[in-house]
Coordinates of C-alpha atoms and ligand atoms in Angstrom, one line a residue:
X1 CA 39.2 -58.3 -18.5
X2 CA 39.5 -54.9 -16.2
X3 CA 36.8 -53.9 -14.5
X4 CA 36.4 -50.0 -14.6
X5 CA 35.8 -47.9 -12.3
X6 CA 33.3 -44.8 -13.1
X7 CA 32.6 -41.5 -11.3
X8 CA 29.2 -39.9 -11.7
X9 CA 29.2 -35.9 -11.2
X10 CA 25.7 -34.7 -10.7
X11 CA 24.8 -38.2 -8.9
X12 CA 21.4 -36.7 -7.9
X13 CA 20.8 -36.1 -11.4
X14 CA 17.6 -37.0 -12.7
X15 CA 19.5 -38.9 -15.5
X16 CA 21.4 -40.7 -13.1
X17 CA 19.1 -43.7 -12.7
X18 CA 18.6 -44.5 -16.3
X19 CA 22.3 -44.3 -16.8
X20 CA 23.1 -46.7 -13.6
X21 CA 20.3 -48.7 -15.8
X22 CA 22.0 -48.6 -19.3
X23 CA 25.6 -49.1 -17.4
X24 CA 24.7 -52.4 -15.8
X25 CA 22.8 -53.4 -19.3
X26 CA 26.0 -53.1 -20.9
X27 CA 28.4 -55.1 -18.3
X28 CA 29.1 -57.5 -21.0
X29 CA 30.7 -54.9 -23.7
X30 CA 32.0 -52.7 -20.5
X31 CA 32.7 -54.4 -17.4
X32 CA 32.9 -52.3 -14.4
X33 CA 33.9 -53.0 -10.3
X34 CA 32.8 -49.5 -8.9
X35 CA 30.5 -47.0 -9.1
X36 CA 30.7 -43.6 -7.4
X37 CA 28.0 -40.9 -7.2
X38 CA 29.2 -37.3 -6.7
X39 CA 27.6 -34.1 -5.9
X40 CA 27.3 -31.0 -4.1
X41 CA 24.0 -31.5 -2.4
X42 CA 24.2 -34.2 -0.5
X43 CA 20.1 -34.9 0.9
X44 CA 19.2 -34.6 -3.3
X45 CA 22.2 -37.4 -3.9
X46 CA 20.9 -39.3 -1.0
X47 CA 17.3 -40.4 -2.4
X48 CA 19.2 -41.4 -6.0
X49 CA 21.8 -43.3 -4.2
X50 CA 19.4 -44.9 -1.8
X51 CA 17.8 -46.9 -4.6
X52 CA 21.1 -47.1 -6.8
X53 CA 22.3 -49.4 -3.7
X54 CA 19.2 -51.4 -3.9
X55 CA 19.1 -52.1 -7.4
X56 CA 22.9 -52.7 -7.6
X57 CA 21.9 -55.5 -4.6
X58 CA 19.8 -56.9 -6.9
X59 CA 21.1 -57.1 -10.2
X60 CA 25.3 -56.6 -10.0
X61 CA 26.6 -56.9 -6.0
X62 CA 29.8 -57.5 -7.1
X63 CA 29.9 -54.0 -8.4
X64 CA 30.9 -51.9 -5.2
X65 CA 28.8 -48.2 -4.6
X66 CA 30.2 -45.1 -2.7
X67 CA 28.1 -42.0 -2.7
X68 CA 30.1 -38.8 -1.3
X69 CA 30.2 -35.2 -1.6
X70 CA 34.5 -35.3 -0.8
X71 CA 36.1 -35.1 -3.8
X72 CA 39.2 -37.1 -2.5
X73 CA 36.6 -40.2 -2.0
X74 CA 35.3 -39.7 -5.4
X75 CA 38.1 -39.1 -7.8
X76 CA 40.4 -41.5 -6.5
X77 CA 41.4 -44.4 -8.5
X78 CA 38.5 -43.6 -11.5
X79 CA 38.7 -44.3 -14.9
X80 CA 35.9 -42.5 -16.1
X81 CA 34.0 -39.4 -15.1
X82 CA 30.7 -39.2 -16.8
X83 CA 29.4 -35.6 -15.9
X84 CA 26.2 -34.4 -16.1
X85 CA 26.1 -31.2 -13.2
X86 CA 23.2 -28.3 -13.2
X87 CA 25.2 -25.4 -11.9
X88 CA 22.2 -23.6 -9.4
X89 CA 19.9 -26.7 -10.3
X90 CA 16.3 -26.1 -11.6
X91 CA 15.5 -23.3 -9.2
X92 CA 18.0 -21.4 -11.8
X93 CA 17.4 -22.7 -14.7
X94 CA 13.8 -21.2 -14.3
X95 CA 15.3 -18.1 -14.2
X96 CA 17.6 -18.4 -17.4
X97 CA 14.0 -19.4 -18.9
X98 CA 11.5 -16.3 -17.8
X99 CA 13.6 -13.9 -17.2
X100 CA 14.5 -13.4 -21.4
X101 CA 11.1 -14.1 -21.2
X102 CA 9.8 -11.2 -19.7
X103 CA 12.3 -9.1 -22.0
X104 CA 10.0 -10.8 -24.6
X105 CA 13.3 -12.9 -25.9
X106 CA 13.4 -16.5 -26.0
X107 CA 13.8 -18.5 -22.9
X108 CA 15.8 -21.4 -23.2
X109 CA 18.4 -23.3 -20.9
X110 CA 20.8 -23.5 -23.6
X111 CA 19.9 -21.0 -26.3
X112 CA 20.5 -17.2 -26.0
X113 CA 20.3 -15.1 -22.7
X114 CA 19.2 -18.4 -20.9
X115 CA 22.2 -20.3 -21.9
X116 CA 24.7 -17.4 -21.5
X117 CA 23.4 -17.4 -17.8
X118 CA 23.8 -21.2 -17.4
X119 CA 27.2 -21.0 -19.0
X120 CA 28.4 -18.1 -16.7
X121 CA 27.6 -20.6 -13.8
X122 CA 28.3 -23.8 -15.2
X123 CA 31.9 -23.1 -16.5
X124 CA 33.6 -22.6 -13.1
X125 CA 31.9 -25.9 -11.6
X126 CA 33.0 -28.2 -14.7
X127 CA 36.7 -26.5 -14.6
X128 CA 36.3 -27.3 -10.5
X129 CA 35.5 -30.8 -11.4
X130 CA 38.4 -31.5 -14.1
X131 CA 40.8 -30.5 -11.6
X132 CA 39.6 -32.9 -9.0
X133 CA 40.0 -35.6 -11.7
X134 CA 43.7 -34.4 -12.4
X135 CA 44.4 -34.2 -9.1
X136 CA 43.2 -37.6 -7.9
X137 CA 43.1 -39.7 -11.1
X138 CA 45.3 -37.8 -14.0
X139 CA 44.9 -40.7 -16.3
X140 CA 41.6 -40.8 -16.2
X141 CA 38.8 -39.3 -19.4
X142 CA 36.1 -37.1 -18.7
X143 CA 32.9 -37.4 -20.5
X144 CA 30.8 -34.1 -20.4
X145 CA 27.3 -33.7 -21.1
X146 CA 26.9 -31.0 -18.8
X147 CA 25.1 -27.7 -20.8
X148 CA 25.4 -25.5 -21.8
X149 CA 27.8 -28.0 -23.8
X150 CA 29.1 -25.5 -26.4
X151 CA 30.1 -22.9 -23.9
X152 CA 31.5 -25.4 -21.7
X153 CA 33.3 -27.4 -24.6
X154 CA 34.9 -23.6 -25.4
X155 CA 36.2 -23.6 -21.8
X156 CA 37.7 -26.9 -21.5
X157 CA 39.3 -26.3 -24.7
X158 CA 41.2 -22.9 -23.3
X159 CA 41.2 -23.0 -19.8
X160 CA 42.0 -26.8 -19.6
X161 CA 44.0 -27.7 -22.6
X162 CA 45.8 -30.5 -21.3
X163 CA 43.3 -32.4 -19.7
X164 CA 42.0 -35.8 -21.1
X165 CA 38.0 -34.2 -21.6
X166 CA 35.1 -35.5 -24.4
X167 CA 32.3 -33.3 -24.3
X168 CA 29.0 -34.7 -26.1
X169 CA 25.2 -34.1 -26.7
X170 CA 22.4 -36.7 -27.1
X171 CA 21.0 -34.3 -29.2
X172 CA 22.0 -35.6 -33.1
X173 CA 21.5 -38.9 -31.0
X174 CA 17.9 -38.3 -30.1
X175 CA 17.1 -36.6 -33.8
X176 CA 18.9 -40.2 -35.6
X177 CA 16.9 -42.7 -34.0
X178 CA 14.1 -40.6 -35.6
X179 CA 15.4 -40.3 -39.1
X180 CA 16.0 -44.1 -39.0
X181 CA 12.2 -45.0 -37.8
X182 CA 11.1 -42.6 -39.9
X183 CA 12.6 -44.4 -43.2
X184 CA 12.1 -47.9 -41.3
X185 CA 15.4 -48.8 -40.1
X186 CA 15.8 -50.6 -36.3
X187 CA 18.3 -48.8 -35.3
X188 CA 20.1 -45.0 -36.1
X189 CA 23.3 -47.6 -36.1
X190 CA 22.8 -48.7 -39.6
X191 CA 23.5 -45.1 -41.0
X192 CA 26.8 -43.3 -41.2
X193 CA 26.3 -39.5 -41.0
X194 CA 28.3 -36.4 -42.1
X195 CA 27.2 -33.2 -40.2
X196 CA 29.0 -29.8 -39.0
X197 CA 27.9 -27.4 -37.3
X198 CA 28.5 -26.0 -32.9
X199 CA 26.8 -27.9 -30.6
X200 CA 22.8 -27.5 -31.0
X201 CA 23.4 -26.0 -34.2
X202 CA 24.1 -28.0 -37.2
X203 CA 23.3 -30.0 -40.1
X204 CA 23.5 -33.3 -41.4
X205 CA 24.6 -33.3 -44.7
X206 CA 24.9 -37.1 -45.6
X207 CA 23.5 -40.1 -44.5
X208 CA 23.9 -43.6 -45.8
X209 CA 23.2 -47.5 -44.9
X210 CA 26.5 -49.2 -44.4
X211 CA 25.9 -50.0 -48.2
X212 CA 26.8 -46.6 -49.3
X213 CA 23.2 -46.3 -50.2
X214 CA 22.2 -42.6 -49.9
X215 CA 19.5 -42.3 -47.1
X216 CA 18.9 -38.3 -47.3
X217 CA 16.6 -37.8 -49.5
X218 CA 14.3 -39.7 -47.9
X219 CA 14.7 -38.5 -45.0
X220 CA 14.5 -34.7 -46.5
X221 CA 11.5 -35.6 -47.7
X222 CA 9.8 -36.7 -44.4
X223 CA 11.8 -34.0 -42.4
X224 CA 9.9 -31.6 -45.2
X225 CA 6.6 -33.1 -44.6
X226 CA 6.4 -33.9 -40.9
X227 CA 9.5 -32.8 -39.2
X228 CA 11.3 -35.7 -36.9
X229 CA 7.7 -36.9 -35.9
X230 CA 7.2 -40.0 -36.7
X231 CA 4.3 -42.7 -36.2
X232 CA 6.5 -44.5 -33.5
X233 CA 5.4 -43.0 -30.2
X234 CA 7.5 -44.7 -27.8
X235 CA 10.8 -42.4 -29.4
X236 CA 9.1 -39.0 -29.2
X237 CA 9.8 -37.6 -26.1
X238 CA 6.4 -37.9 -24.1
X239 CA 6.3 -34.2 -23.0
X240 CA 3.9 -32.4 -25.9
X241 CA 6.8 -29.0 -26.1
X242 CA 9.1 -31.8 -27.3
X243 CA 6.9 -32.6 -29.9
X244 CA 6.3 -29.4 -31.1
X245 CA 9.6 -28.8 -31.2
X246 CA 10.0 -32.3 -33.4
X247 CA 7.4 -30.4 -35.5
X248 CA 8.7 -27.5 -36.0
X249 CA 12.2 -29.3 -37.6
X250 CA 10.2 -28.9 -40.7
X251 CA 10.2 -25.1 -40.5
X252 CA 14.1 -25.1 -39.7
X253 CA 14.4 -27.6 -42.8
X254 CA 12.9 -24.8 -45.1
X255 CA 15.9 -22.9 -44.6
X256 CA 18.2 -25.3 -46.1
X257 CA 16.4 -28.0 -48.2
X258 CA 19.4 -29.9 -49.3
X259 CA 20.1 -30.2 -45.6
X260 CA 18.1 -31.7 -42.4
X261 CA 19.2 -29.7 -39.4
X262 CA 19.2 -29.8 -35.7
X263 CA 16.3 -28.7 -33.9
X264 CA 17.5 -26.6 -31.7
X265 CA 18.3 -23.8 -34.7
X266 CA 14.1 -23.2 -34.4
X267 CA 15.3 -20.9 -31.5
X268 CA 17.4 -18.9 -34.0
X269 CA 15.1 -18.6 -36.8
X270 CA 11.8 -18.6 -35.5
X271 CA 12.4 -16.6 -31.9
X272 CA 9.3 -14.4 -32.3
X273 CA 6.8 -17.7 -33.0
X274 CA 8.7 -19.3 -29.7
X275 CA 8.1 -16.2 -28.0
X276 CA 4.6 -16.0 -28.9
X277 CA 3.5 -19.5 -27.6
X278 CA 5.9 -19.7 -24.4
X279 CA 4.5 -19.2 -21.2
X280 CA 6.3 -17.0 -19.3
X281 CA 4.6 -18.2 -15.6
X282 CA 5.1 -21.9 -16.5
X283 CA 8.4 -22.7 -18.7
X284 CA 10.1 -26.0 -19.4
X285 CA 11.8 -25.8 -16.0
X286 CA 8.3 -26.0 -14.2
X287 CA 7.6 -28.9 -17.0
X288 CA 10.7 -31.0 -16.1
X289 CA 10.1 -30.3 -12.1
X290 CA 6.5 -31.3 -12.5
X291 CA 7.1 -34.5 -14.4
X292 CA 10.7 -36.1 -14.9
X293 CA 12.3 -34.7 -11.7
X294 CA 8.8 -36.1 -9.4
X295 CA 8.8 -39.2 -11.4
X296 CA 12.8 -40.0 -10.9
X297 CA 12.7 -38.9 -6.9
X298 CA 9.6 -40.8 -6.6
X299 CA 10.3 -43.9 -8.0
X300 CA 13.4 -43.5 -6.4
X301 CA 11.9 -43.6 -2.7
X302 CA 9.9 -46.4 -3.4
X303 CA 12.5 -48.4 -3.9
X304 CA 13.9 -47.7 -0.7
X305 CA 10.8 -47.7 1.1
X306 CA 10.0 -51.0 -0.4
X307 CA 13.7 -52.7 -0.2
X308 CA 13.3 -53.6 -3.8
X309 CA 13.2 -52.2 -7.3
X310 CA 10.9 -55.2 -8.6
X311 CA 8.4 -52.7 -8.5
X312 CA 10.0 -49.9 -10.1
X313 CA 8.6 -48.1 -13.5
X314 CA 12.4 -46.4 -13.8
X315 CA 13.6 -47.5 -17.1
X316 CA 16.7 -48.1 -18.8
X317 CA 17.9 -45.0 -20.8
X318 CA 18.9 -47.3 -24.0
X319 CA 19.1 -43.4 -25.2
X320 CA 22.4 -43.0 -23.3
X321 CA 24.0 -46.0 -24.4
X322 CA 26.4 -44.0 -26.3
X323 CA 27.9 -43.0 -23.2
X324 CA 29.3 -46.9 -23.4
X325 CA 30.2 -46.3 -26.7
X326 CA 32.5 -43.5 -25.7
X327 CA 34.0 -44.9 -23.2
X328 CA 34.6 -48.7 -24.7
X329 CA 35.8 -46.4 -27.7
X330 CA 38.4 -44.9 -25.0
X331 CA 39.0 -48.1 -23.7
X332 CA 39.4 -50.8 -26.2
X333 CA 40.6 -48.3 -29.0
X334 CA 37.3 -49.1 -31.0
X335 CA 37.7 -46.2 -33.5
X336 CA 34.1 -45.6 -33.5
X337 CA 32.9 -43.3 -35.6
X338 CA 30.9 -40.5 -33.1
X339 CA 29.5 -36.9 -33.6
X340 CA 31.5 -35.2 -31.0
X341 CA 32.3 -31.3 -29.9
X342 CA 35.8 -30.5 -30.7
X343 CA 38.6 -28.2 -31.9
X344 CA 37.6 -27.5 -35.7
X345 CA 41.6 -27.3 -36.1
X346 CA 40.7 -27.2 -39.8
X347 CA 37.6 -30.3 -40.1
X348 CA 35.5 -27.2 -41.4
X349 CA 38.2 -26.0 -43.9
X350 CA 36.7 -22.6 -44.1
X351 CA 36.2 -21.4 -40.4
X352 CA 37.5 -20.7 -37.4
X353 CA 40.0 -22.8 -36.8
X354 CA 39.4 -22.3 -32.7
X355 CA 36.2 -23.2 -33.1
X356 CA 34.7 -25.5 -31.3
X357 CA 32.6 -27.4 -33.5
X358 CA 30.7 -30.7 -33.8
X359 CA 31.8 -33.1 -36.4
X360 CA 31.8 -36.8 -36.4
X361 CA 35.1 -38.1 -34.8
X362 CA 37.2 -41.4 -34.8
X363 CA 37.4 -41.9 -31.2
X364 CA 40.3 -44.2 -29.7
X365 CA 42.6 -44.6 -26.8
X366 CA 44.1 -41.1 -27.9
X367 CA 41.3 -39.5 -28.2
X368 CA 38.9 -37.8 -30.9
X369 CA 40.2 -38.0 -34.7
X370 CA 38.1 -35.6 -36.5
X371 CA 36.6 -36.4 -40.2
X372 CA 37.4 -33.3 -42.7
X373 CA 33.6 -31.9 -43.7
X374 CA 35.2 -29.5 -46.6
X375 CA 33.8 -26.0 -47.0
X376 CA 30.5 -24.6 -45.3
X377 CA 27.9 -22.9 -47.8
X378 CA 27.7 -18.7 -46.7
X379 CA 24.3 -19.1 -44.7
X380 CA 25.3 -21.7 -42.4
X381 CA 28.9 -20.2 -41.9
X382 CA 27.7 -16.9 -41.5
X383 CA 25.2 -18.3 -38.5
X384 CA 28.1 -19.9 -36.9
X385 CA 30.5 -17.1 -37.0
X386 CA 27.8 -15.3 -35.1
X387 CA 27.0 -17.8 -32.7
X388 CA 30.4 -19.3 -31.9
X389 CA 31.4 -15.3 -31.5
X390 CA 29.3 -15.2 -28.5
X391 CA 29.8 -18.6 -26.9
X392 CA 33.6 -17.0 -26.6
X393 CA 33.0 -14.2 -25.7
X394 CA 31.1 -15.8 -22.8
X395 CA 34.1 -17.9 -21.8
X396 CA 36.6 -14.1 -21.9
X397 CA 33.6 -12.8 -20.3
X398 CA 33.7 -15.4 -17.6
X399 CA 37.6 -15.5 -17.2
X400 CA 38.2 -11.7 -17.6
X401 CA 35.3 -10.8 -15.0
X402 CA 34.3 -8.2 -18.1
X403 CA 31.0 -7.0 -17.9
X404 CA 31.7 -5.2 -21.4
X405 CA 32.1 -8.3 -23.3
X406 CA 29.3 -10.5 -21.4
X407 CA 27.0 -7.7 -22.6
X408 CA 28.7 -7.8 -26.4
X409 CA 27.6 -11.7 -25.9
X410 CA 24.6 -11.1 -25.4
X411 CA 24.0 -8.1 -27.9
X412 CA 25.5 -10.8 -30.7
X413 CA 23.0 -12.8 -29.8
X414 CA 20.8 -13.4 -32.7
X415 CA 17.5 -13.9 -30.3
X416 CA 18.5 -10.6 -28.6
X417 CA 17.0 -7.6 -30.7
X418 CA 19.4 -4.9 -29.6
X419 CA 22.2 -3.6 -27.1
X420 CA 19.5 -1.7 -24.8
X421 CA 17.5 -5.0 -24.5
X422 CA 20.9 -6.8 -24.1
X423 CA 22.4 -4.1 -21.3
X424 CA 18.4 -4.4 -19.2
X425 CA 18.7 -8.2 -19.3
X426 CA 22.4 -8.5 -17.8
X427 CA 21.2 -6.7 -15.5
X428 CA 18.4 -8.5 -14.2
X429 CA 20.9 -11.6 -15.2
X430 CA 23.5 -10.6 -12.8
X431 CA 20.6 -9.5 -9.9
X432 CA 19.5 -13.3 -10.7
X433 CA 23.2 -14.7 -10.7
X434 CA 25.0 -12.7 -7.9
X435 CA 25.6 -16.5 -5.8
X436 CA 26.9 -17.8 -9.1
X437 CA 28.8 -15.4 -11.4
X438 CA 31.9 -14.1 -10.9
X439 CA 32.1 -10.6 -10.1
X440 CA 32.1 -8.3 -13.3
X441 CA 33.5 -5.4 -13.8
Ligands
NAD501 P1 19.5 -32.2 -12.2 O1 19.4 -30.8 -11.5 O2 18.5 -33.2 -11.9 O3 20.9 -32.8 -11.8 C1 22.1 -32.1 -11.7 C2 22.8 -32.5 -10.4 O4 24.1 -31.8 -10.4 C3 22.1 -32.1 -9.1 O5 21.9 -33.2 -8.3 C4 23.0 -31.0 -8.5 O6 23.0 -31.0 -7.1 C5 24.3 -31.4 -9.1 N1 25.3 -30.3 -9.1 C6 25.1 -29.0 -9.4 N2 26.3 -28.3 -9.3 C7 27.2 -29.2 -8.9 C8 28.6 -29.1 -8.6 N3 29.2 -28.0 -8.7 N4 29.3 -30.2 -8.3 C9 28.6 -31.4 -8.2 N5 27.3 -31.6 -8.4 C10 26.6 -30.5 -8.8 O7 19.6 -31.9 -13.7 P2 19.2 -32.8 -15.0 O8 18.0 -32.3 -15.7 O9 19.2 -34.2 -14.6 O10 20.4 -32.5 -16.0 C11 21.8 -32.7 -15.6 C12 22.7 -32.1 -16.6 O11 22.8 -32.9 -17.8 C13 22.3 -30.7 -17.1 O12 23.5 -29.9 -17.3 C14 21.7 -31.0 -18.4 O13 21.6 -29.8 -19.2 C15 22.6 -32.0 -18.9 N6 22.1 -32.8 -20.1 C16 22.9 -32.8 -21.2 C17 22.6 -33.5 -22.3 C18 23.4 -33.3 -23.5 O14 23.0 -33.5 -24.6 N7 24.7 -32.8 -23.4 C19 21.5 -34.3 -22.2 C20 20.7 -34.4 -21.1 C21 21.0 -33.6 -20.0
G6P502 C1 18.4 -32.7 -25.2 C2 19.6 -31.9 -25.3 C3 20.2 -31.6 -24.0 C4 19.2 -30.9 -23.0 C5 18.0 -31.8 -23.0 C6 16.9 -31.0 -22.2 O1 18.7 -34.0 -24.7 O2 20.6 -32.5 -26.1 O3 21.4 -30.8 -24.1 O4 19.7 -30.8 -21.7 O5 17.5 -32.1 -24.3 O6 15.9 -31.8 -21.9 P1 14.8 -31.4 -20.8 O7 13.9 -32.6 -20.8 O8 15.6 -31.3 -19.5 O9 14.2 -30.1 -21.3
MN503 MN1 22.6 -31.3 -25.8

């Protein structure tokens, strides 16, 4: 059986551990001779890599390690680069958080003014890293998870049409293994979804057992009462903003009873209430730097201090297991069916047929297949229009250098409340961005 060979982009991510984790859980279903970390800052790589050589001592030294920052070293001879970069790391993504903030819009790394910023940085560094693929290894897929996904999907799709590129979110992931503890199934795997919508922005439409049995309106019924909490603790996401926001599904729901939606559509329907109980001194940045990045970079030294990871509390990210599932699909042809950002190209029959839209796919050794999902009722569609209007506009914004249509972006916005609030935050945007941005003019 081949071994394959996998390149990590972002390998000081704080996800990079729990995927090294999942990866060697898996060696059985995807066997794999190499593993190479990549990234732009070399002393954050070093303290992930450090223990990611211990631990691959321990439990797989067959499998070789190279950590590097030369993108000759890293791109060579892959078959898979999984990428998961934070263009201007947390320091920035603090900024994409308070600065709508203190505009008194919502501040959110993906949604909004916070997630145009991110994808004004982000796009140039993905495109930078798909051509170090092409150049080195042209055969080889890219996974992205990189965010913000739906801006970066938009840019892949026109800037890099010929490149072999998957870009997915563990979002609709997350939200399943909820629904299916909810209604007391082991494992989001016994349900087969329909859902459309962009990426953190949809709805699921249907859900069944493998039966055919219908499963939604059950799970309508708890999303209705309780959101996607459920009495399981161990899948909520320990950080209490998480949980709210699990909460708070049951307020998007409202919207849309026939449906159960995403929660990251709170940010679009409920902006004042998320306004209202942010924090603009201490956002989720300071959250994630305060728990999960300490955490990861702690436990992380330990093990190299210690020469062994018997004592480690890092855990396997089962979460991100469908990273294995993308790539075995790639690999072995699987045809698995997968939720997956792509080229509508007519799988929402009545819209945008440019978009780029999240459907469940048919993934095999060519590629996504996407599954038809009919017509879209007028709320939903009109949402999207909006909303998939400004992620391209971001992306002409971003190739065009136009400071005109970055600021339409942002006054299409449905969290910004009008062009003059749109034109003051650009502003302190492009202050806030000037290492990052291209120049607009
Ligand atoms: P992190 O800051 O801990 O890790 C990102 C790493 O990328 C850092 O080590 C940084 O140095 C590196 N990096 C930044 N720019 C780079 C470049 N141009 N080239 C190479 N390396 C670069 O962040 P994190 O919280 O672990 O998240 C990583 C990414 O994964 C983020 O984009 C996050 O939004 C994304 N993510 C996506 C999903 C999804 O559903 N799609 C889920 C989880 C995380
Ligand atoms: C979910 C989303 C990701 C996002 C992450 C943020 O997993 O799908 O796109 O990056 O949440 O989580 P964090 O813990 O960093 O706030
Ligand atoms: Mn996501």
């Amino acid at each position: 059986m081949k071994k394959f060979s996998i390149t990590i982009a972002g390998g000081g991510s704080t996800f990079t551990p729990g995927i090294v984790l999942m990866l060697l859980d898996n060696l059985d279903k995807f066997p794999i001779g190499e593993i190479k970390f990549f990234d732009n800052d070399e002393d954050r790589q070093a303290t992930i890599a450090g223990a990611t050589e211990v631990i691959l001592q321990e439990k797989a030294p067959d499998i070789s390690f190279t950590a590097t920052t030369d993108p000759k070293t890293a791109f060579s001879n892959t078959d898979f680069v999984m990428a998961h970069i934070r263009s201007g790391k947390y320091a920035m993504r603090e900024k994409d958080e308070k600065i709508p903030l203190k505009h008194g819009c919502v501040g959110q790394e993906t949604c909004g003014p916070g997630g145009i910023a991110y994808g004004m940085r982000s796009i140039g560094d993905v495109l930078e890293l798909i051509d170090f693929m092409d150049e080195y290894s042209p055969d080889a897929w890219f996974l992205n998870y990189s965010n913000p996904a739906a801006i970066v999907a938009e840019a892949t799709r026109k800037l890099r049409p010929n490149s072999n590129i998957l870009n997915i979110c563990d979002m609709p992931i997350g939200i399943e293994e909820l629904m299916a503890n909810a209604i007391g199934l082991n494992s989001r795997k016994e349900m087969e979804v329909r859902y459309y919508g962009l990426n953190h922005f949809g709805w699921w439409t249907d859900i069944r057992d493998k039966e055919g049995n219908d499963l939604l309106p059950q799970i309508r019924e708890h999303v209705s009462k309780f959101g996607y909490v459920t009495k399981d603790e161990s899948l909520q996401h320990s950080d209490a903003s998480w949980n709210s926001t699990f909460a708070k599904a049951k307020d998007v729901q409202a919207l849309d009873p026939e449906t159960v939606p995403n929660t990251y559509l709170k940010y679009y329907f409920y902006p004042d209430y998320e306004v209202a109980k942010s924090n603009p001194d201490y956002t989720r940045a300071n959250e994630v730097m305060d728990g999960r990045e300490k955490f990861v970079f702690g436990e992380c030294q330990k093990i190299i201090d210690e020469g062994t990871a018997k004592n480690s509390e890092l855990h396997i990210d089962e979460h991100a297991s469908y990273i294995v599932d993308l790539a075995r699909a790639i690999a072995y042809n699987t045809k698995e069916r997968m939720l997956l950002i792509v080229e509508n190209n007519g799988a929402i029959s009545n819209f945008e047929p440019t978009a780029m839209v999240e459907v469940p796919c048919l993934v095999g050794s060519q590629g996504p297949e996407p599954l038809t999902q009919g017509e879209i009722p007028r709320f939903q569609k009109g949402l999207m229009e909006q909303q998939v209007a400004v992620e391209k506009l971001v992306v002409e914004a971003f190739e065009e250098g136009s400071y005109q249509k970055l600021w339409q972006a942002l006054t299409l916005s449905k969290i910004v409340p009008s062009a003059q609030v749109a034109k003051d935050l650009l502003e302190d945007l492009i202050e806030a961005n000037k290492d990052y941005w291209p120049e607009l003019k």
